[in-house]
């Protein structure tokens, strides 16, 4: 039992922080902080990803042979925390965090040689073609079908909630290749699909925050070469499940919540109620203290998991961390909204980006906090809704 | 950074768990704990102890909570012996610590003076200087273990006034001292406590523990160690209670199947399990900080833990009774005993709201 953080890790965190502060342009930082990752253009995401690649930090979780690092889970956790805390863009998750580990574990050597370097520098910007209009939590019921035609596959169907399909140039896609399979999970394959195919139509889905993060994607006789099949045919479900195990130590987004709580404090410090600073009113102070404690509890659970992973001990903390980490993000964006009082009514997202537009003096509010509150409702829904996480824990951990 | 138990902690856990399983409700459990060396944890080897830090206490406490053992381990070993080791004179240590290690003496710690959780500044018990010593007058309600203790460490004012940190002192008061009145009773979980009243209790100068007038930091230390220790005990109780409830879900059949097949019960059980894990995470954090010397950092960590774990205890305790149904309401079934243990935990040494407030206060101070 030794909870101390090694000096080497503290030094490393300082190094990452210094690098980001020196290299990250203010406008990019402000966009990330204001609207989280989502408002950055594909070019801005590439710009930052390539800076990180040049530094050797482009894909910390990958093996060194493919451009990754030899950092252990604790060092990667520290890195991610600083990146989030500093408002630097997180890597686009789909290619780097999801597809790449699948290719490394299940792909062909040719696929690894071709795709990994291009995923690393974001030449290939992948989106994830999993959900469909009729297949959300019950993903295995998906209907998009792929038919053999010579060496090619011909794909038709519709994908839904395809985040950043409008920025992506590739999609890794689950398709039904055997409608007759005994269990629906056994008839699914994974294909890598270029988004510039004329058979693909991307339509925006505007979310509650008024932003364009996500899309529906229509596939109409899209022809894909056989070489773009990942692993074996009808094994796609296995790969999709393996994906759940990648980077599972990072699901709680501790760094993001640390940044959010700092923002809440900053906002609250600027407001007074009846002449009393908001931070000194009992109700607000208790809410803030309560969430700070919750953050500490989630962080300690996360650190316990890292300690277990380092010792190769099994555990189900990832499902718990998904639930508690996402609830915490929601609570913090809610408190952020409260901290701004009626200023939070200003649904004026550009105010966060242009500090000079306020006619009444310095802008001392953020125009994006309500948008963020709305947008953050998604975190308990995506990546396996929190109810699905409960089901998984009931089955796998409690054997119910 | 490593959260796994050391080899000696693992051995300690195994020994404590076995003792609790075999003799947890035996009348001589205290002597058995002494025989195993558990009462010497944290006490210097020169006085017969085995040394060790708060994480060693944590291992024992979790076993005690898991087995619903009624004991005065927290006031005597975790807090009392620690105060004596920290502030006692050579003579006090030489006399008292070996007796504690041997299980021949138990200690209670009396600081709080009202039904509210208040900082040491509020202490008003008076200790007036008299020839050769002090005269104590004051009342201390609900002192854990004071019903059976041989010695009570009593805080009182030798100077300063209510509201100040200066002028507070600690005294080692033998419970057979003339004028010391005790009213003992069980608290909700079956552990013992007492209200104590002192009306001009005459004490010799040698009963002073630590430096006169400078006990505030020791009192804070006692508060933090008590709360941190209770958290570890509560985690043990939560784990055992969750296991009991889970077993019930798997064996109780209604509508033709085990009730654990119903999703709404599954999700509640999952929430109770997560509460246990969050509590365990915070208990480790609190235990790690409880040995610290920095008052604000230690106080914030312990209050964060006590506040959070109190909420978790409520989730687990109330949930377990609900999921057990009618049998959960019967007094001779273990679920109720755990629920009472956790209910007592919530109220002891400041409840969740108290510690949330203390955390916020320390955070903005």
Coordinates of C-alpha atoms in Angstrom, one line a residue, chain A residues 1-6 74 279 282 285-290 292-294 296-298 300-304 306-308 310-311 313 317 319-320 323-324 386-391 393-395 397-400, chain B residues 1-6 9 55 246 249-250 260-261 263 265-271 273-274 276-278 280-282 284-285 288 300 303-305 307-308 311 352-357 359-361 363-364:
Chain A
X1 CA 0.0 0.0 0.0
X2 CA 1.8 3.1 -1.2
X3 CA -0.3 5.9 -2.7
X4 CA 2.6 8.3 -3.3
X5 CA 3.1 9.5 -6.9
X6 CA 6.7 8.9 -8.0
X74 CA -0.3 5.0 -14.9
X279 CA -18.6 30.5 -3.5
X282 CA -24.0 27.7 1.8
X285 CA -20.6 25.8 -1.5
X286 CA -22.0 22.4 -0.4
X287 CA -22.8 21.4 -3.9
X288 CA -19.3 22.3 -5.0
X289 CA -17.7 20.5 -2.1
X290 CA -19.9 17.5 -2.8
X292 CA -15.1 17.8 -5.5
X293 CA -15.4 14.9 -3.1
X294 CA -17.2 12.8 -5.8
X296 CA -11.8 12.4 -5.6
X297 CA -13.8 9.2 -5.1
X298 CA -13.9 8.5 -8.8
X300 CA -9.3 7.0 -6.3
X301 CA -11.3 4.2 -7.9
X302 CA -9.6 4.9 -11.2
X303 CA -6.1 4.8 -9.5
X304 CA -7.0 1.5 -7.8
X306 CA -4.6 1.3 -12.6
X307 CA -2.8 -0.4 -9.7
X308 CA -4.7 -3.6 -10.4
X310 CA -0.3 -3.0 -13.5
X311 CA -0.4 -6.2 -11.5
X313 CA -5.4 -8.4 -11.6
X317 CA -13.9 -1.1 -12.5
X319 CA -18.0 -0.3 -16.1
X320 CA -18.2 1.4 -12.7
X323 CA -21.2 5.2 -14.9
X324 CA -19.7 7.4 -12.2
X386 CA -25.2 3.5 -18.2
X387 CA -28.2 1.1 -18.0
X388 CA -26.3 -1.3 -20.3
X389 CA -23.3 -0.9 -17.9
X390 CA -25.5 -1.9 -15.1
X391 CA -26.6 -5.0 -17.0
X393 CA -22.0 -5.6 -14.0
X394 CA -25.1 -7.6 -12.9
X395 CA -24.1 -10.4 -15.2
X397 CA -19.5 -9.2 -11.7
X398 CA -22.5 -10.3 -9.6
X399 CA -23.4 -13.4 -11.7
X400 CA -27.1 -12.5 -11.5
Chain B
X1 CA 1.8 3.9 -6.6
X2 CA 0.4 0.6 -5.5
X3 CA -2.9 -0.2 -3.8
X4 CA -2.2 -3.8 -3.0
X5 CA -1.5 -5.0 0.5
X6 CA 2.0 -5.7 1.5
X9 CA -0.7 -6.7 5.7
X55 CA -3.1 1.0 6.6
X246 CA -26.5 -10.8 -3.2
X249 CA -31.1 -12.3 -4.6
X250 CA -29.8 -15.6 -5.9
X260 CA -32.0 -11.6 -8.8
X261 CA -33.3 -12.2 -12.4
X263 CA -33.6 -6.2 -13.8
X265 CA -33.3 -5.5 -8.5
X266 CA -30.1 -6.2 -10.4
X267 CA -29.6 -2.5 -11.1
X268 CA -30.1 -1.6 -7.4
X269 CA -27.6 -4.3 -6.4
X270 CA -25.1 -2.9 -8.9
X271 CA -25.5 0.5 -7.4
X273 CA -21.8 -2.7 -5.2
X274 CA -20.5 0.5 -6.8
X276 CA -19.0 -0.3 -1.8
X277 CA -16.2 0.2 -4.2
X278 CA -16.4 4.0 -4.1
X280 CA -13.4 1.4 -0.4
X281 CA -11.5 3.9 -2.6
X282 CA -12.2 6.7 -0.2
X284 CA -7.9 3.9 1.5
X285 CA -7.5 7.6 0.7
X288 CA -3.4 7.1 3.8
X300 CA -9.9 17.6 4.1
X303 CA -13.8 14.6 5.9
X304 CA -14.1 13.9 2.2
X305 CA -13.9 10.2 3.0
X307 CA -18.9 12.3 4.0
X308 CA -18.7 10.2 0.9
X311 CA -23.6 8.4 1.7
X352 CA -21.9 13.2 6.1
X353 CA -23.4 16.7 6.2
X354 CA -21.0 17.7 9.0
X355 CA -18.0 16.5 7.1
X356 CA -19.2 18.0 3.9
X357 CA -19.4 21.3 5.7
X359 CA -14.5 19.9 3.9
X360 CA -15.9 23.1 2.4
X361 CA -14.7 25.2 5.3
X363 CA -11.2 24.1 1.4
X364 CA -11.9 27.8 1.4

